[in-house]
Amino acid sequence: MHIRDLADVIRLERRAFGREAWGWAGFLIGFAFGGVFLQAARGDKMLGFVLAQGRRATGETWILNIAVDPDQRNQGIGRTLMLAVEAEAATPRLRLTVRIDNAAARHLYRSLGYEELRLRRGYYGQGRDGMEMEKRITPYDSQQELPYE
Ligand SMILES: CC(C)(COP(=O)(O)OP(=O)(O)OC[C@H]1O[C@@H](n2cnc3c(N)ncnc32)[C@H](O)[C@@H]1OP(=O)(O)O)[C@@H](O)C(=O)NCCC(=O)NCCS
């Protein structure tokens, strides 16, 4: 992902999340801190993206945002993006939080080997709970340099 792709990211984010979409600030901060920021594309058209950040202190890479264009879902693009993050993550664990009523995302994460860790009540606002999930990556090379932080 390049900063020039950010307008496409914002457009896709709005299509995917509606009123709950991140604005520019969240993605600009994501760029500023570095991390794994990948897109799936066909030609010039962005089909999906994922943003993740590694935290050496806790040994976790957090998947902060992932979205696939509503017209392009259920073709394995989300799975491919998640596996691409996994391939680039330089921490022993991957973590994320997902809305408990987000059936498609929870199905995807479970099928990729993420386990449910804890319920986070009101994480997305009043009455909107989140589920924190984790995947342990093995084998993990602890000598590997973090390409970000
Ligand atoms: C979550 C998301 C990224 C998945 O992208 P995708 O490209 O459709 O993902 P994939 O095609 O790789 O996998 C989707 C899986 O969910 C399944 N699925 C789709 N709708 C479902 C539903 N309502 N209930 C249960 N499973 C569902 C599909 O069958 C598929 O599983 P399978 O491979 O075992 O058949 C996409 O739905 C999205 O952008 N959602 C809006 C943004 C969002 O919620 N992001 C995640 C925030 S934590």
PDB file of C-alpha atoms in Angstrom, residues 4-87:
ATOM      1  CA  ARG A   4      -1.421   7.672  -2.768  1.00  0.00           C
ATOM      2  CA  ASP A   5      -3.837   4.701  -2.368  1.00  0.00           C
ATOM      3  CA  LEU A   6      -5.390   6.224   0.733  1.00  0.00           C
ATOM      4  CA  ALA A   7      -8.352   7.815  -1.104  1.00  0.00           C
ATOM      5  CA  ASP A   8      -9.302   4.332  -2.408  1.00  0.00           C
ATOM      6  CA  VAL A   9      -8.910   2.912   1.098  1.00  0.00           C
ATOM      7  CA  ILE A  10     -11.260   5.544   2.533  1.00  0.00           C
ATOM      8  CA  ARG A  11     -13.824   4.927  -0.237  1.00  0.00           C
ATOM      9  CA  LEU A  12     -13.763   1.186   0.344  1.00  0.00           C
ATOM     10  CA  GLU A  13     -13.840   1.632   4.115  1.00  0.00           C
ATOM     11  CA  ARG A  14     -17.028   3.710   3.815  1.00  0.00           C
ATOM     12  CA  ARG A  15     -18.653   1.112   1.555  1.00  0.00           C
ATOM     13  CA  ALA A  16     -17.710  -1.638   3.988  1.00  0.00           C
ATOM     14  CA  PHE A  17     -18.460  -0.009   7.349  1.00  0.00           C
ATOM     15  CA  GLY A  18     -20.938   2.803   6.615  1.00  0.00           C
ATOM     16  CA  ARG A  19     -21.376   5.102   9.615  1.00  0.00           C
ATOM     17  CA  GLU A  20     -18.736   3.217  11.581  1.00  0.00           C
ATOM     18  CA  ALA A  21     -16.025   3.775   8.984  1.00  0.00           C
ATOM     19  CA  TRP A  22     -12.646   5.122  10.055  1.00  0.00           C
ATOM     20  CA  GLY A  23     -11.819   8.581   8.752  1.00  0.00           C
ATOM     21  CA  TRP A  24      -8.549   9.834   7.332  1.00  0.00           C
ATOM     22  CA  ALA A  25      -6.956  10.317  10.734  1.00  0.00           C
ATOM     23  CA  GLY A  26      -6.950   6.624  11.637  1.00  0.00           C
ATOM     24  CA  PHE A  27      -5.289   5.599   8.394  1.00  0.00           C
ATOM     25  CA  LEU A  28      -2.782   8.465   8.450  1.00  0.00           C
ATOM     26  CA  ILE A  29      -1.771   7.430  11.957  1.00  0.00           C
ATOM     27  CA  GLY A  30      -1.474   3.864  10.643  1.00  0.00           C
ATOM     28  CA  PHE A  31       0.944   5.094   7.964  1.00  0.00           C
ATOM     29  CA  ALA A  32       2.862   7.224  10.423  1.00  0.00           C
ATOM     30  CA  PHE A  33       3.501   4.301  12.776  1.00  0.00           C
ATOM     31  CA  GLY A  34       4.273   1.882   9.966  1.00  0.00           C
ATOM     32  CA  GLY A  35       3.137  -1.710   9.955  1.00  0.00           C
ATOM     33  CA  VAL A  36       1.669  -4.152   7.504  1.00  0.00           C
ATOM     34  CA  PHE A  37      -0.631  -2.282   5.131  1.00  0.00           C
ATOM     35  CA  LEU A  38      -1.630  -4.392   2.138  1.00  0.00           C
ATOM     36  CA  GLN A  39      -4.190  -4.232  -0.613  1.00  0.00           C
ATOM     37  CA  ALA A  40      -5.810  -6.751  -2.905  1.00  0.00           C
ATOM     38  CA  ALA A  41      -6.357  -5.338  -6.382  1.00  0.00           C
ATOM     39  CA  ARG A  42      -7.424  -6.329  -9.849  1.00  0.00           C
ATOM     40  CA  GLY A  43      -5.826  -3.961 -12.329  1.00  0.00           C
ATOM     41  CA  ASP A  44      -6.361  -0.477 -10.920  1.00  0.00           C
ATOM     42  CA  LYS A  45      -9.343  -1.486  -8.799  1.00  0.00           C
ATOM     43  CA  MET A  46      -8.812  -1.975  -5.088  1.00  0.00           C
ATOM     44  CA  LEU A  47     -10.785  -5.009  -3.903  1.00  0.00           C
ATOM     45  CA  GLY A  48      -9.754  -5.021  -0.278  1.00  0.00           C
ATOM     46  CA  PHE A  49      -7.125  -3.936   2.226  1.00  0.00           C
ATOM     47  CA  VAL A  50      -5.748  -4.830   5.623  1.00  0.00           C
ATOM     48  CA  LEU A  51      -3.837  -2.769   8.190  1.00  0.00           C
ATOM     49  CA  ALA A  52      -1.903  -4.417  11.031  1.00  0.00           C
ATOM     50  CA  GLN A  53       0.703  -3.312  13.533  1.00  0.00           C
ATOM     51  CA  GLY A  54       3.317  -5.289  15.450  1.00  0.00           C
ATOM     52  CA  ARG A  55       4.024  -4.582  19.115  1.00  0.00           C
ATOM     53  CA  ARG A  56       7.317  -6.066  20.199  1.00  0.00           C
ATOM     54  CA  ALA A  57       6.683  -5.443  23.909  1.00  0.00           C
ATOM     55  CA  THR A  58       3.669  -7.751  23.951  1.00  0.00           C
ATOM     56  CA  GLY A  59       4.670 -10.036  21.083  1.00  0.00           C
ATOM     57  CA  GLU A  60       1.447  -9.308  19.264  1.00  0.00           C
ATOM     58  CA  THR A  61       0.568  -8.123  15.795  1.00  0.00           C
ATOM     59  CA  TRP A  62      -2.837  -6.448  15.891  1.00  0.00           C
ATOM     60  CA  ILE A  63      -5.073  -6.568  12.844  1.00  0.00           C
ATOM     61  CA  LEU A  64      -6.550  -3.087  13.118  1.00  0.00           C
ATOM     62  CA  ASN A  65      -8.695  -2.918  10.023  1.00  0.00           C
ATOM     63  CA  ILE A  66      -9.674  -5.219   7.173  1.00  0.00           C
ATOM     64  CA  ALA A  67     -12.328  -4.693   4.533  1.00  0.00           C
ATOM     65  CA  VAL A  68     -13.308  -6.212   1.204  1.00  0.00           C
ATOM     66  CA  ASP A  69     -15.496  -4.405  -1.322  1.00  0.00           C
ATOM     67  CA  PRO A  70     -19.120  -5.561  -0.774  1.00  0.00           C
ATOM     68  CA  ASP A  71     -19.334  -6.631  -4.444  1.00  0.00           C
ATOM     69  CA  GLN A  72     -16.242  -8.805  -4.140  1.00  0.00           C
ATOM     70  CA  ARG A  73     -16.900 -10.828  -1.006  1.00  0.00           C
ATOM     71  CA  ASN A  74     -16.921 -14.604  -0.496  1.00  0.00           C
ATOM     72  CA  GLN A  75     -14.220 -15.202  -3.091  1.00  0.00           C
ATOM     73  CA  GLY A  76     -11.390 -15.695  -0.615  1.00  0.00           C
ATOM     74  CA  ILE A  77      -9.996 -12.148  -0.747  1.00  0.00           C
ATOM     75  CA  GLY A  78     -10.368 -11.613   3.005  1.00  0.00           C
ATOM     76  CA  ARG A  79      -8.680 -14.935   3.701  1.00  0.00           C
ATOM     77  CA  THR A  80      -5.813 -14.054   1.354  1.00  0.00           C
ATOM     78  CA  LEU A  81      -5.288 -10.689   3.068  1.00  0.00           C
ATOM     79  CA  MET A  82      -5.278 -12.321   6.511  1.00  0.00           C
ATOM     80  CA  LEU A  83      -2.742 -14.924   5.388  1.00  0.00           C
ATOM     81  CA  ALA A  84      -0.581 -12.193   3.858  1.00  0.00           C
ATOM     82  CA  VAL A  85      -0.445 -10.397   7.225  1.00  0.00           C
ATOM     83  CA  GLU A  86       0.439 -13.678   8.908  1.00  0.00           C
ATOM     84  CA  ALA A  87       3.305 -14.201   6.467  1.00  0.00           C
TER      85      ALA A  87
END
